[in-house]
Coordinates of C-alpha atoms in Angstrom, one line a residue:
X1 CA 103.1 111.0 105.5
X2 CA 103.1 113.5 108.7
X3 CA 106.0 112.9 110.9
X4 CA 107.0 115.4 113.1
X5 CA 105.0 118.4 114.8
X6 CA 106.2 121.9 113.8
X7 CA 107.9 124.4 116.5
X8 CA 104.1 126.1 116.2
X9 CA 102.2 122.9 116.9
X10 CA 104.1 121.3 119.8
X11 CA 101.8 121.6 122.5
X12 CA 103.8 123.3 125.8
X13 CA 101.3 122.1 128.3
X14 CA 103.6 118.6 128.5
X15 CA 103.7 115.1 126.4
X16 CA 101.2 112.4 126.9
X17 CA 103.0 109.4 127.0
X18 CA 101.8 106.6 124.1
X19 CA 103.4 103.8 125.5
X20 CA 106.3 103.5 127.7
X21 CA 108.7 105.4 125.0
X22 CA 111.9 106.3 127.2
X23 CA 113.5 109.4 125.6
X24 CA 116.9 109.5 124.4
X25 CA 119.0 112.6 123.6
X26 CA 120.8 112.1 120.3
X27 CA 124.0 112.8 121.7
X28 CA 123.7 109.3 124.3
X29 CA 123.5 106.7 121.0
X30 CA 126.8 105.4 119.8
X31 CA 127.8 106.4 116.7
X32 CA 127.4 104.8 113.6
X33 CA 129.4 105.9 111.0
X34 CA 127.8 107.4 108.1
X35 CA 126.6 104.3 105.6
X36 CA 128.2 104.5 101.9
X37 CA 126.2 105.8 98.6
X38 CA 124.9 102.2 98.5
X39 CA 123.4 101.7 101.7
X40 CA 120.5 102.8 103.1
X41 CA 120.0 104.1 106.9
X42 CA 117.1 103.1 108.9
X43 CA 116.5 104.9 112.2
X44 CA 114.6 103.4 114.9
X45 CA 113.2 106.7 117.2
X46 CA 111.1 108.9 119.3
X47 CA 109.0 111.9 117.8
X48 CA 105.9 113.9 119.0
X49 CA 102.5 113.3 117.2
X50 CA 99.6 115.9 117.9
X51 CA 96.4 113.5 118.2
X52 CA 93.5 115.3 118.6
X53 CA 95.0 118.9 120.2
X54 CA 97.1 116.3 122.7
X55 CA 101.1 116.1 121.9
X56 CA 102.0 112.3 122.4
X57 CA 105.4 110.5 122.4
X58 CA 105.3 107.6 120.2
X59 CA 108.3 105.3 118.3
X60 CA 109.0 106.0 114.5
X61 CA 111.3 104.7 111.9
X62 CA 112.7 107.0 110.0
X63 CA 114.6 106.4 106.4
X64 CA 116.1 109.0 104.3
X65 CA 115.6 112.4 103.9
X66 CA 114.2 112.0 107.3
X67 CA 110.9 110.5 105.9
X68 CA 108.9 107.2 107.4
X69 CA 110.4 104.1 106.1
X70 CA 112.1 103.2 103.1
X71 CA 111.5 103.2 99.0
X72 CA 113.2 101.5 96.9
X73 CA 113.7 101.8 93.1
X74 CA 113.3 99.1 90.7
X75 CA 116.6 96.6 90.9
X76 CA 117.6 98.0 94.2
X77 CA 118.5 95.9 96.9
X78 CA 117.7 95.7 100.8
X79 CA 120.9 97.4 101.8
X80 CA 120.1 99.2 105.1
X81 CA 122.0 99.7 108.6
X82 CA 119.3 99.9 111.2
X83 CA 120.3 102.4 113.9
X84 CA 118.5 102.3 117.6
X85 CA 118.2 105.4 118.8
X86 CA 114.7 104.8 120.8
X87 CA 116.6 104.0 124.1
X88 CA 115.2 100.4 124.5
X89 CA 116.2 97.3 122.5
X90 CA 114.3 97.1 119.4
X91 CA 113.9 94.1 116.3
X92 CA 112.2 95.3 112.9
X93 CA 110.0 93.0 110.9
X94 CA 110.3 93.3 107.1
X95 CA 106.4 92.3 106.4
X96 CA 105.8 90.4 103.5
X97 CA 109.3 90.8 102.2
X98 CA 111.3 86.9 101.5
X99 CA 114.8 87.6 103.4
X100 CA 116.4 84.4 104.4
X101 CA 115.2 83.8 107.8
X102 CA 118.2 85.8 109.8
X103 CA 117.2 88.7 108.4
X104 CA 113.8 88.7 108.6
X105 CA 113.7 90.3 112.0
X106 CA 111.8 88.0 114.5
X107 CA 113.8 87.5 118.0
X108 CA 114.9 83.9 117.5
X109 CA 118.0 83.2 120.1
X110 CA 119.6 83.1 117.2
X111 CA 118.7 86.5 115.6
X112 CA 118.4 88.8 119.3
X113 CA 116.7 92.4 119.6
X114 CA 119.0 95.2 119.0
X115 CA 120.2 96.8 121.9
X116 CA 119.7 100.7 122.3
X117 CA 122.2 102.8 120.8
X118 CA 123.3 99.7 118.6
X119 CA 122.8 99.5 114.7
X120 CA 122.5 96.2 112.4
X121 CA 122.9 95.4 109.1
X122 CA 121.0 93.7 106.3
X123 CA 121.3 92.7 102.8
X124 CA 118.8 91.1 100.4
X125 CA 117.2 91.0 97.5
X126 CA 113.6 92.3 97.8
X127 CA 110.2 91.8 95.7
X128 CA 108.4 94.4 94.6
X129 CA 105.5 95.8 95.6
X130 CA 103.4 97.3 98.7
X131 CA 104.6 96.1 102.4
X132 CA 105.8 97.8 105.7
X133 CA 108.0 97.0 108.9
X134 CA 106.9 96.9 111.9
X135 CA 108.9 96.2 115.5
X136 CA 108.8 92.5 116.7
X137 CA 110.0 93.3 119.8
X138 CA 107.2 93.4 123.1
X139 CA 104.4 95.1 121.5
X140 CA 106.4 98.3 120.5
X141 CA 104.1 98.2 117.1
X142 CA 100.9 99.7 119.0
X143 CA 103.1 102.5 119.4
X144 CA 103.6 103.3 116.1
X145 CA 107.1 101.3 115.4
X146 CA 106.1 101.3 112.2
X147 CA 106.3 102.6 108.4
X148 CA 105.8 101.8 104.8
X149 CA 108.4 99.4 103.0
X150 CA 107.9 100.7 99.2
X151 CA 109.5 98.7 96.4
X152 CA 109.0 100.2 93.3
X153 CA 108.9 98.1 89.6
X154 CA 109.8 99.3 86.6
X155 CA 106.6 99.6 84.9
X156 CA 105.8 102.0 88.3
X157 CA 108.5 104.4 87.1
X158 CA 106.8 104.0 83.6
X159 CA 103.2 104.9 84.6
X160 CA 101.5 108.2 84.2
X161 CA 99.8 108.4 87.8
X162 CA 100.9 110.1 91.1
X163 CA 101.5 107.5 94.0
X164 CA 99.6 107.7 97.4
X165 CA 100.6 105.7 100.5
X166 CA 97.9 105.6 103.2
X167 CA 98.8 103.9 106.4
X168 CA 96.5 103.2 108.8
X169 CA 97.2 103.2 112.6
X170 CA 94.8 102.5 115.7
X171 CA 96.0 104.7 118.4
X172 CA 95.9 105.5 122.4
X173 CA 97.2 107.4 125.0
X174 CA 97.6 104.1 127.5
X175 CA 100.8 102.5 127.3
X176 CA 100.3 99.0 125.5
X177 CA 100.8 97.3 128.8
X178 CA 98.3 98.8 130.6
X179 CA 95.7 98.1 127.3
X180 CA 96.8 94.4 127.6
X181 CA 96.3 94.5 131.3
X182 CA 92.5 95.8 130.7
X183 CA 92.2 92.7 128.3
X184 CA 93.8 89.8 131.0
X185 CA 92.2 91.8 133.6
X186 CA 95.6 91.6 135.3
X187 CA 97.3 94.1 137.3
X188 CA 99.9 95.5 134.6
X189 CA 101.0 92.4 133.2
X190 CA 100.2 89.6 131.3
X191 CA 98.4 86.5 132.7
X192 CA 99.7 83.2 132.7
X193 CA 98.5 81.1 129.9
X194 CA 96.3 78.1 130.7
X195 CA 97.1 74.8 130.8
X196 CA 94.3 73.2 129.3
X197 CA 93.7 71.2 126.3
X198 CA 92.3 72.8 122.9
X199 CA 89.2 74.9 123.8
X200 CA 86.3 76.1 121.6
X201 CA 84.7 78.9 123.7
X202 CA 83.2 81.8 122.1
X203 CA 84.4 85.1 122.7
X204 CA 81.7 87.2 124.1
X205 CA 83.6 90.4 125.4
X206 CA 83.0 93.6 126.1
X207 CA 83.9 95.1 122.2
X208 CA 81.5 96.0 120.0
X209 CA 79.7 93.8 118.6
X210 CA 78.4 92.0 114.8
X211 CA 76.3 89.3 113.8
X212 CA 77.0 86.3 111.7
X213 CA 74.4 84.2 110.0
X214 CA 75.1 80.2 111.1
X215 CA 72.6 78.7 108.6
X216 CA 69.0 77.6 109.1
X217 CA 67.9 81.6 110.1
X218 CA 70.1 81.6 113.2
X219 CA 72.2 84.8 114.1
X220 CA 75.1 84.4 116.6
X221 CA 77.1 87.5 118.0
X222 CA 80.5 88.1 117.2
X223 CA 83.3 90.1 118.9
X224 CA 84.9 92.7 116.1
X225 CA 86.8 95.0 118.8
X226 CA 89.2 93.8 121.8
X227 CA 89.9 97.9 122.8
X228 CA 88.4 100.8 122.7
X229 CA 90.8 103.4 121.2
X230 CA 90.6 106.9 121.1
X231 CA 91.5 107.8 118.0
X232 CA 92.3 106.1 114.7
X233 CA 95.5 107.8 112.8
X234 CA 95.6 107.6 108.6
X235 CA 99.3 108.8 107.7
X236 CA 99.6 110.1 111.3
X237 CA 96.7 112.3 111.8
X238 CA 92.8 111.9 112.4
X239 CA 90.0 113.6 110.4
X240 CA 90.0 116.6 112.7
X241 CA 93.0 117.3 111.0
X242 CA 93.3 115.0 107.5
X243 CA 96.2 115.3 105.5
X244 CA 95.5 116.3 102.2
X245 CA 97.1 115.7 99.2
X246 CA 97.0 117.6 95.9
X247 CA 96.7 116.2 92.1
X248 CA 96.4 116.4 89.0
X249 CA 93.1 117.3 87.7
X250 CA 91.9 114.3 86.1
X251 CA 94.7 112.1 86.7
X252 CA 95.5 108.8 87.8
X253 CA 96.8 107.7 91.5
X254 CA 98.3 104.3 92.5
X255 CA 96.6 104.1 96.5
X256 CA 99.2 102.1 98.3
X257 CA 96.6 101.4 101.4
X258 CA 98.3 99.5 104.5
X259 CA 96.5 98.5 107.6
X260 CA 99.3 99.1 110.3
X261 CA 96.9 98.8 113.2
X262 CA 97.5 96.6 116.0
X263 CA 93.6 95.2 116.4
X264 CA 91.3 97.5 114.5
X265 CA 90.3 96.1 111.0
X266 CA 88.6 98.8 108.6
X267 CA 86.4 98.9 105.4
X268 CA 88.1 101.9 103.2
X269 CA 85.3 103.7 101.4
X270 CA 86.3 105.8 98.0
X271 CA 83.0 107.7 98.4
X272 CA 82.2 109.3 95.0
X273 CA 85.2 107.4 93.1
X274 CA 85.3 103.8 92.3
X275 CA 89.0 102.3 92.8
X276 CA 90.2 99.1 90.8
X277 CA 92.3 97.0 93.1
X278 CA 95.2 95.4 91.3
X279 CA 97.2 94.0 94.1
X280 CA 97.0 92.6 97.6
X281 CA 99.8 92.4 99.6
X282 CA 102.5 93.4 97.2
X283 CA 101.5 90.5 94.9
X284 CA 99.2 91.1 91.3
X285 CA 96.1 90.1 91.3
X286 CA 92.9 90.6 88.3
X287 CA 91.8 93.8 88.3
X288 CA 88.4 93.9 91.2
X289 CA 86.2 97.2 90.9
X290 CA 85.0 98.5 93.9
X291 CA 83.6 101.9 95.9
X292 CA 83.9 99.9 99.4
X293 CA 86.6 97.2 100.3
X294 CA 87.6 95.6 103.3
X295 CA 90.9 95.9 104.8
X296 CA 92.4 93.2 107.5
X297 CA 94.6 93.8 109.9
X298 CA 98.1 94.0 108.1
X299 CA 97.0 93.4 105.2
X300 CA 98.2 96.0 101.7
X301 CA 95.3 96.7 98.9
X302 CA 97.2 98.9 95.8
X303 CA 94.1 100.4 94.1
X304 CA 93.8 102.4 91.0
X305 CA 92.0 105.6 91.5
X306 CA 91.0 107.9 87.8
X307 CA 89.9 111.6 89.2
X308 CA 87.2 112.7 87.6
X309 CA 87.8 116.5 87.8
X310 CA 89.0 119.3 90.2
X311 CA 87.0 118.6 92.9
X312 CA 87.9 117.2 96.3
X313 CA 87.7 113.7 97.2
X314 CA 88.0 111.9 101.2
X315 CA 89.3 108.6 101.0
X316 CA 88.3 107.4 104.2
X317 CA 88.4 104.3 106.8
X318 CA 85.7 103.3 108.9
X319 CA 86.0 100.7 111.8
X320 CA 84.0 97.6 111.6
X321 CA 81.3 97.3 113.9
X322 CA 82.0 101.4 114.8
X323 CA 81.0 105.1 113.1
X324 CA 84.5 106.0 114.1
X325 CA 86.7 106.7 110.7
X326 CA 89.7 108.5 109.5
X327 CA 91.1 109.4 106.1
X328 CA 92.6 111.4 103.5
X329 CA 92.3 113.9 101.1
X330 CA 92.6 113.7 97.3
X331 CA 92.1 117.4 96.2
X332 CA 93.0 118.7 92.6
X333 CA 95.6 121.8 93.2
X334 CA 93.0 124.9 94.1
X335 CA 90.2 122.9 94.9
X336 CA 88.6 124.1 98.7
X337 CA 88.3 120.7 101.2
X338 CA 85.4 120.7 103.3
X339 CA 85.8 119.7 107.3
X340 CA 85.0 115.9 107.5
X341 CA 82.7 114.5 109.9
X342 CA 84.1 113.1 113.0
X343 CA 82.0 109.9 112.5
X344 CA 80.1 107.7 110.3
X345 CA 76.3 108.0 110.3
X346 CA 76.1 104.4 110.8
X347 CA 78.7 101.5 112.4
X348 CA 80.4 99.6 109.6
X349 CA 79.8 96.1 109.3
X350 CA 82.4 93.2 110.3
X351 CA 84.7 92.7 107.4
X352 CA 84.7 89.9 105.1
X353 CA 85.8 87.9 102.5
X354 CA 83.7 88.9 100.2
X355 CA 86.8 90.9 98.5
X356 CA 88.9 87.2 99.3
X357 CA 86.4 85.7 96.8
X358 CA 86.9 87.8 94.0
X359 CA 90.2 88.0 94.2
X360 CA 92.5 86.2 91.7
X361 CA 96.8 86.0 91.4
X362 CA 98.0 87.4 88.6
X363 CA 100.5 84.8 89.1
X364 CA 99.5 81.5 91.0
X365 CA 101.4 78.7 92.3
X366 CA 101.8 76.0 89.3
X367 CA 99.1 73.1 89.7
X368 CA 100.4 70.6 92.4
X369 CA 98.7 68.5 95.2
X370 CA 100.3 69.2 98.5
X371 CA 103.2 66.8 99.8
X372 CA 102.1 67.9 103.6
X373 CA 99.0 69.4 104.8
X374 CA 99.2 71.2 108.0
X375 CA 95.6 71.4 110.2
X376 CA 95.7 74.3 112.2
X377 CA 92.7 75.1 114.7
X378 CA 92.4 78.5 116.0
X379 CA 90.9 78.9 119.6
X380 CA 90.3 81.0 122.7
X381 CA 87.9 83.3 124.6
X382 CA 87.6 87.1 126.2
X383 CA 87.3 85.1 129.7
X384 CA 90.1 84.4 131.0
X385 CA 91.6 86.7 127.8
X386 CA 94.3 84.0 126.0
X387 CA 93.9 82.4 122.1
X388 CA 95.4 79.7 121.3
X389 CA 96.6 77.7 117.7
X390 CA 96.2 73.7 118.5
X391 CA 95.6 74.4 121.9
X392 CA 98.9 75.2 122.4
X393 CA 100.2 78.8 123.5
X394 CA 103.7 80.4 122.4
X395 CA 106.2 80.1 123.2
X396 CA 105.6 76.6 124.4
X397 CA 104.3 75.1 120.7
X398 CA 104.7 72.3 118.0
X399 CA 106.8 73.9 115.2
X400 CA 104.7 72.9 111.5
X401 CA 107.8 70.5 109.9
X402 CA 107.9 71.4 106.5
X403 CA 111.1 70.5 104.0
X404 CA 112.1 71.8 101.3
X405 CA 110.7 71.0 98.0
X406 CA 107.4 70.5 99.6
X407 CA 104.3 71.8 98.0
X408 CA 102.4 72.6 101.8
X409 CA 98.7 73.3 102.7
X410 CA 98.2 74.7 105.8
X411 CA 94.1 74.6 106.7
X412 CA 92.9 77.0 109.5
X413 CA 89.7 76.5 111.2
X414 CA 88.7 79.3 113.7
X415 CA 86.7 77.6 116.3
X416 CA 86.3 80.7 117.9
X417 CA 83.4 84.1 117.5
X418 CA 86.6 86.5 116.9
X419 CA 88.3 87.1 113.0
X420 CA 91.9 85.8 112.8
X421 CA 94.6 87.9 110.7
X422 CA 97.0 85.0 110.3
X423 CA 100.3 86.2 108.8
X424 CA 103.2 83.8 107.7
X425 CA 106.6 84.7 107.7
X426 CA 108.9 84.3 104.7
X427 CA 106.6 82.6 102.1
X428 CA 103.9 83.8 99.7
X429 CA 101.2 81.5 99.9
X430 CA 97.7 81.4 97.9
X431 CA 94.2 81.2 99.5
X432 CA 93.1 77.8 97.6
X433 CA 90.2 77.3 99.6
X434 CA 87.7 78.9 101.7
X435 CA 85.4 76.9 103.8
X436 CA 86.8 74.1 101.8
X437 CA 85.3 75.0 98.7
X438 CA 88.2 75.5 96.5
X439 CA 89.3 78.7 94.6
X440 CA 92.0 80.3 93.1
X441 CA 92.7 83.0 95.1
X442 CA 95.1 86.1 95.3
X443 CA 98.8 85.2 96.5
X444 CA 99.3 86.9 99.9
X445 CA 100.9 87.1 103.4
X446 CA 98.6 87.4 105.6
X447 CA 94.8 86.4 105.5
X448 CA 91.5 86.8 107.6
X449 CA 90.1 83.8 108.6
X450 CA 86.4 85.0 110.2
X451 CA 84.2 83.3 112.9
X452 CA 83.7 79.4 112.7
X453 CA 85.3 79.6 109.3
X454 CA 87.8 78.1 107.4
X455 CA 90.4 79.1 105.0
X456 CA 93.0 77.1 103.3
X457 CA 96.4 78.1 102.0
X458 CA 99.4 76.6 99.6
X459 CA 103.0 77.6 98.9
X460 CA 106.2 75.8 97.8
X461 CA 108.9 75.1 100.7
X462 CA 111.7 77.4 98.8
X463 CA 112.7 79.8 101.9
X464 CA 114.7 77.2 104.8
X465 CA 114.8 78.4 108.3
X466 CA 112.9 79.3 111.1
X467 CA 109.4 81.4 110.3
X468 CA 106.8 82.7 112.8
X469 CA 103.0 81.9 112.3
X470 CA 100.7 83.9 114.2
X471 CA 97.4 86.2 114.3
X472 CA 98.5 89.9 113.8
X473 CA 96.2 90.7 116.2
X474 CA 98.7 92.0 118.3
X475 CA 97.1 91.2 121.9
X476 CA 96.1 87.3 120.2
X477 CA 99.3 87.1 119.5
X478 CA 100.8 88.2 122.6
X479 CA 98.6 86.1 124.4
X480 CA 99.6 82.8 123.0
X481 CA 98.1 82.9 119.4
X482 CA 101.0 82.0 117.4
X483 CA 103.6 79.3 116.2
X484 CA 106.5 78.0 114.0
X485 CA 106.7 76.7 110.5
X486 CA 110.7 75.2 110.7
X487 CA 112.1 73.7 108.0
X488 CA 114.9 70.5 109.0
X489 CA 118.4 71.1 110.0
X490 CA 118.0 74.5 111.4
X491 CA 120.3 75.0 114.4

């Protein structure tokens, strides 16, 4: 992935800021003495992107060798200091991963942000597969505190195929607060929740817009886009200047895609190549075939990719509802790479489930009827701008009682005309049902659960603690749109 602009490239006509990044000279951050052979270092930063011929200061997390994030090798564990040198307190969320619940990187009173110039520890066994980290902290994520988490298997070190990692990012020069401010309509900040009961109002805002098909030939409209960004980022850069990456001619790549975007969802089109996905969020599923798949917010597709020749080949991302994209390039070593078009000749349609249906776990949870069932409704409007999860609106909520043990369902009805990424912390659940018709879905983190739609999810009660609940929406979320799944006993 592109980090860090070249002496050449920085722009000397000043820094635009993305996000209200205060800058830190190295020399102010205390030291941390240098980790031993067995431990990782994680550092939480500033760096300059070049977004369109504009330089912009944005966060970054930088592992070794001074690349984004962290890979692991098959057997290694989750030993990594994290070291804040971004000047502001900071907390990093291992997405996906199953830490016990102290390390997993949400600000609990009992787990605080780490203050600027400070470092942390942690130590755990991780599972294998495609995730990333993001900051938990304020809404530090929209600008860019993120990066891939990479945990290799040994039949990856085995396999004769070159590994991609395509991270997606949705990305503006206004400061998250003044984006969320646009949304509430408030001066700045963020407006007070409301007090009312559960609400069912249909978001009609000022995003672009879909249509969804409620039965007996009626069409409603659907929101798809809270904000209007100015660019969308794939590894760090846009299509006026795509990264591009060279293979083999005729080889095989593993496509590690992750959707690292705050609000944009995307449909990831392969073009001339057909990709077979084989896992979706880190976890196995049956192998799917595809050209065109939909991509959630937060959500990890690996996909298998066999290049048919030496030719050149855009792997590209297209916003739903929008002609905006962004991408990559496959090219075979040699092979020229055409300039891509800045948009789509069409807007994308909103995405789906119609990848959700196909998919199936490699491994599913053992057959078991739930001990506690969990019904979640998901609510809220564009006016006043404020979603809500059983009418209630974080931080002031009802934690979901689980124990341990439990075999737990947790059915999620979105009462609303806006797509929900709801992500749970610490657990692997399957999608058992959608609309209540059962299947046997892929084992996941984080699912989409579209306009006045249901999905239903199961997973065993095996990770005690404290666990955060919410739409990864970032502005839903910060809004009110999340909760807590606590387990007894947890002080």
């Amino acid at each position: 992935m592109a980090t860090f602009l070249t002496r050449r490239q920085v722009l000397a006509s000043g820094i635009v800021m993305a996000g209200t990044i205060p800058l830190l000279p190295t020399a102010q951050a205390a030291a941390v003495p240098e980790s031993s052979a067995a431990k990782l270092r994680l550092t939480a930063d500033t760096r300059t992107l070049d977004v369109n011929g504009k330089p912009a200061r944005v966060f970054g997390l930088i592992g070794p060798n001074r690349k984004p994030g962290i890979t692991l090798s098959p057997g290694e564990r989750f030993h990594v200091d994290l070291v804040n040198r971004a000047s502001t307190s900071t907390i990093i969320h291992w997405h996906g991963q199953l830490p016990p619940w102290t390390q997993d990187g949400f600000p609990w009173p009992q787990t605080p942000p780490i203050p600027a110039g400070d470092a942390h520890s942690y130590d755990y066994a991780p599972i294998t597969g495609t995730f990333y980290m993001h900051s938990h902290q304020g809404m530090q994520e929209q600008s860019l505190m993120t990066a891939p988490l990479i945990v290799h298997s040994a039949e990856d070190m085995h396999a004769d195929r070159q590994e991609v990692v395509l991270m997606l990012h949705d990305f503006s020069f206004h400061t998250p607060d003044e984006l969320l401010a646009g949304l509430t309509k408030s001066n700045g900040g963020q407006s007070a929740m409301p007090k009312s009961s559960m609400d069912n109002n249909m978001n009609m805002g000022s995003g672009s817009m879909g249509t969804m098909n409620m039965g007996s030939g009626m069409a409603m409209a659907m929101d798809l886009n809270d904000i209007d960004y100015e660019a969308f980022l794939a590894n760090d850069r846009t299509l006026a200047d795509p990264e591009v990456i060279r293979t083999e001619p005729g080889g095989r790549v593993r496509l590690r895609l992750i959707n690292a975007a705050s609000a944009t969802q995307f449909w990831i089109d392969f073009g001339a190549l057909t990709g077979t996905v084989i896992a979706a969020d880190g976890h196995p599923v049956r192998p799917v075939r595809g050209t065109r798949l939909p991509l959630a917010i937060a959500q990890r597709l690996d996909v298998l990719i066999d290049l048919p020749g030496k030719g050149s080949y855009p792997i590209l991302a297209q916003v739903e509802g929008k002609r905006a994209h962004t991408g990559i390039v496959l090219a075979a070593s040699g092979a020229p790479v055409s300039r891509l078009a800045a948009a789509a000749d069409k807007n994308a349609p909103p995405v789906d489930l119609t990848l959700e249906r196909r998919l199936q776990a490699v491994t599913p949870l053992a057959p078991r009827a739930p001990d506690v069932t969990h019904r979640v409704i998901l609510a809220g409007a564009m006016a006043p701008y404020a979603w809500s999860l059983n009418g209630e609106y974080w931080p002031n909520v009802t934690p979901l009682m689980i124990a341990p043990g439990q075999r737990v369902a947790i059915e999620m009805l979105n009462h609303t005309m806006m797509p929900h990424p709801m992500h749970l912390h610490g657990h692997a659940f399957q999608v058992v049902a959608i609309d209540r018709g059962p299947l046997a879905g892929a084992v996941r983190d984080t699912v989409l659960v579209p306009p006045m739609s249901s999905i239903t999810i199961a997973f065993d009660a095996d990770n005690p603690g404290r666990w955060a609940f919410h739409c990864h929406n970032l502005y839903h979320m910060m809004t009110g749109m999340m909760t807590e799944v606590r387990y007894p006993g947890i002080v």
